[in-house]
Structure formats: structure tokens, C-alpha cells
Amino acid sequence: MNMPATKMDIETAMPAGTAAPVVAMTPRRPPRSETYARMARETAVRVIPPVVVIALLLLVWELICRRAGSALPPPSKVFKDTKELILDPFFDHGGIDKGLFWHLSASLQRVALGYSLSAVAGIALGVLVGQSIWAMRGLDPLFQVLRTIPPLAWLPLSLAAFRDGQPSAIFVIFITSIWPIIINTAVGIRNIPQDYRNVAAVVQLNPLEFFAKIMIPAAAPYIFTGLRIGIGLSWLAIVAAEMLIGGVGIGFFIWDAWNSSHISEIILALFYVGIIGFVLDRLIAGLGKIVTRGTAQN
Amino acid sequence: MTAYLKLDHIDKIFTRGAASTEVLKDISLTIEKGEYVSIIGHSGCGKSTLLNIIAGLTGATTGGVLLENREVNSPGPDRAVVFQNHSLLPWLTVYENVRLGVDKVFARTKSRAERDAWVMHNLNLVQMAHAKDKRPSEVSGGMKQRVGIARALAMEPKVLLLDEPFGALDALTRAHLQDSVMALHQKLGNTILMITHDVDEAVLLSDRIVMMTNGPSARIGEVLEVPLARPRKRLELATNTTYLKCRQRVLEFLYERHRFVEAA
């Protein structure tokens, strides 16, 4: 007989309808200067270490290459030699005598074209291989062999086929970057949980809806891994391909600088190639992060 | 007795290479419209396989499933499933997860605005309308399962199939959700078939409990009517003799006559 008594106690103590008063508490806002100081500290923690490392490396390089008769120029000389190229990347004296901006943009255009083609074809083939066991059995051995062929080995063949530098370079980009896209997409499709397939079956999605609403979002993290490897490979391949093809492009610019013994210009070009490769990688990674927002969280 | 859902002599044999295992043997059962039937058995007895056969996700080796006297052998929204692990699509919001099914099922019969209202109506039924724009990863396990129930209900299934729907939840959330499902059943009068391994849950929720023997070759061992009036109240039933008797019967079946034998 304990239970009812307790219940009555509660009812008398807290009559229905009167809730306990709620005390609103506003968190104390830290002063603005404190917030700024914290932000500055966080930024410093990230920025200072690489700056220190880069400064040290430049110093070492300067010390090593400063001596007379050194084969490579020290950073100070690189800067002095390439000042005009750095300050005016947009000049165009006709032919191949153009600013670095034009060379880089020509290379980027080739990559954009070749990479877009390989992204579309790679995802399509990856879906096919991931979805159909027979397509996998038929195509997978072929892919495994073809993907080991170095990018430049394709170049003579594509020159023979296209009889022109531009499409050949684009083809080399395409054939270099497609394999990781195919393989990662296929793995992503094969790893779609049975649960999602069951949901699609119960809802009776048709194959097209299944592709758009289940397959692509579910495999998106894998697809973007492939796309990210692909963009890196295509940037690797374009520089090499352009050296052989000639015309306008950062690869040819490097080769041309070597032929004219402008070592400083080579170093500057390498710097740009590195930065752009990094930016391309971040771009795809960032895009992937936005697209796979939901999927990756689970 | 008019059969609404009829399982007709279902056998299921899994074949892998040369070896074949008979999982289900001669399962026959008729379920009336509006009935709440639970299937209980030890793990590995093939009860989930049975549910998959009814849902059409797996085919029966022999025998078949009849819904309103028509054979069904492929999945469809008339037998919507609430999956054990909720199976919400993580890239869609709560609203979009429910909307996916609604858009398919009512593509021709409802306008855009009606479909939107219908999704919201079903989210309201499970008290999840407040979280409609959240993604599944942002709500709790119990809430995910509520959305799973809303998704299934929104397809207006003839039979609602629940595959251990509360198995992955903690005890308090589970009790809360059981009450919700009971209230929904009361309100909407759905025909529900639930797989469970929880004796209390089976007795509390069901009109009939189907007890399965241990696999391989699991059969229906016994069918128990639960003659308790609805609405049922969890606390009142705790001392109800009919409830306790039913509970006792199921426990005896599971732990004396068909004790779970560890595969040694």
C-alpha cells in the first residue's frame, strides 16, 4: 500500500496546472577582444609551422646553390630571373611566346575536357561493372591490365590515331584518369547495403529511379575517391604529354625553358604546377564533401 | 473465417553449392483483416526469412503467399516493411525519406500538394513532424524507427510487416514505441505481422502469437490467441491473469519444449 500514498504526495506537492517557474539564463558572452585573440591563436597554430618549414628550406637551398659554379640557381636568383613572368602572366607576343597564365589555362582546358570525359565514362562503366556480375567477369581483367600502362605509352598510339596533338593529349588525360574512377565506382556500387536495395524494392523504384535516388548517392563517397585520384593523375599526365606535343601548355613551357637553359623559369613553372595540382585536388575533395554530406555521416 | 493474408504451405530451402539447408517447412497461416499477429522464435529459426518471403524480397521454394486471394511474389508497397535497423536513406531528410515512397505509390492518385500533406500527416501520426528537415543521423534511434514506421504507413499497405522493429532500441524507448504502435493499430485498424523474440512484446501487442520451432526445418509449433481487450494498458496488464497465462504459455514453448540449442 505504499504506491498510492506516494502518488498522492506528489499530487499535493505539485498541483496540476502550475509548472515550476522557468528561469531563463543567458550565457555570458565573452568580450569581443577575447574572441579575436582566440581566432588569431587558432590561425597562428596552423599557419606558423608550414611558414617556418618553408623559410628553412629556402634558406638551405639558398646556402647550397649560392656558391659559384652551382648547377641550379638559388631562390633569390630564381625570383630575379622570373620577376617579369610573375608580375605579368598575361602578355601575349604571338606564337608560343605567351605569359604563364595562357600556358596554364591551355593545360587546364585540356585537363577539363579529358577529365570530364573520363568522369562520365568512368562512372558509367563503374556502375555497369559494379551492378552486373557478367560485366565484371568480362571487363575486370581487361581493366586490370590496361590500367598499368603508363600515360605516355598511350601517346604515340593516340598520335597515330588522331594525327593531331590536341585530341591526343586529351585522350591521354582520359585514359590515365579513367581507371581509378571505374574501379572505385564499381566498389561503391557493390557495397550498397542490401537494406537500401530492399527499400527500393518495396517502394518499387524503376531502374532509372534506383540509379538516381539510391545508387549514385550511396556510392558517392567511393565515386569521389576515384574522381580525386583521377584528377591528380590527369594533372600528372598533362605535363608529360605536353612536353612531347608542343604548342601552348605548361608542359611545353617547361620543355622550352630547358631547351633555352632558363632554369629559373623551370622552377617557377614547377611551383605553379604544384599549386594548381593542389587546388584541383582540394576542389574535387570539397565538391565531394558537399555532395556526400548525408552519406558520409552514417 | 475470411483469409486476408494467406501463407500456403511455404517451404524454403537455401542451396549453396552442393549443400542445401531446409530453413522453413510447411508454413501455413491465415491472417484476418485488422489482425495483429506476432511470429516468435529463437534466433536462427527462419522467422526473418519468412517475413522476407511475405514481403517478396525472397522467393519461397514451394508454396506461396496470397493477399486478398491473389498471389504475391515480388516486393510492393502493399506489404510495406519496417526494417529492424530502420534502413532510412542517410542522404535524405526525414521528410524526403517518407516522401520517396509516397511519390511512387500515389504518383497518379494524389496531387503534389496532397502528397505533401499526406507525408506530413503520417509524420504527425508518429510525432516526428518537428524533425522533418533533419537527416537520419541527426535524430535518435527511436526517432529513426518512428520515421521508418511513418514511411511504411504512408504507403497505405494492406499488410504492415514489422521485422523486429524494436530490437535495436533501449528498453524505455522500446516501451514507448510499442505504445505508439498499439495506438496506431487501434486508430487505423491496419493488418500487422510482426517478427519478434521478445515474449512480453508479443503478448502485449498481438491478437495471436505464432510460435516457431527451432530450425533447420522450422515449423509453426503452436498458435496462441491472446484474448485481451483493447486498448491494452501496460501497467494494468502486469497483474492481469490472462496476460500472465499467455506469457507463461509462450515461455514454456520457447524454453521447455523448444529450447534453443547452441550449435556446438
CSV table of C-alpha atoms in Angstrom, one decimal, chain A residues 4 6 31 58 63 87 90 95 98 104 123 129 138 148 151 163 177 208 210 214 250 271:
chain,number,residue,atom,x,y,z
A,4,PRO,CA,-0.9,5.2,-3.9
A,6,THR,CA,3.4,8.2,-2.8
A,31,PRO,CA,34.2,40.0,-24.7
A,58,LEU,CA,64.5,28.3,-48.8
A,63,LEU,CA,73.1,28.4,-49.0
A,87,LEU,CA,54.4,40.1,-62.4
A,90,PHE,CA,49.0,37.8,-69.3
A,95,GLY,CA,53.0,32.1,-81.2
A,98,LYS,CA,52.9,33.9,-74.1
A,104,LEU,CA,48.4,27.2,-67.6
A,123,ILE,CA,31.2,6.4,-63.6
A,129,VAL,CA,30.8,-3.4,-63.6
A,138,GLY,CA,34.2,-9.8,-68.8
A,148,THR,CA,49.0,-0.4,-65.5
A,151,PRO,CA,50.2,7.5,-69.6
A,163,ARG,CA,47.1,12.7,-86.3
A,177,SER,CA,42.3,9.1,-65.2
A,208,LEU,CA,16.3,4.7,-63.6
A,210,PHE,CA,17.1,3.4,-58.5
A,214,ILE,CA,19.8,5.1,-54.4
A,250,ILE,CA,52.7,24.4,-69.1
A,271,PHE,CA,55.9,25.9,-58.4
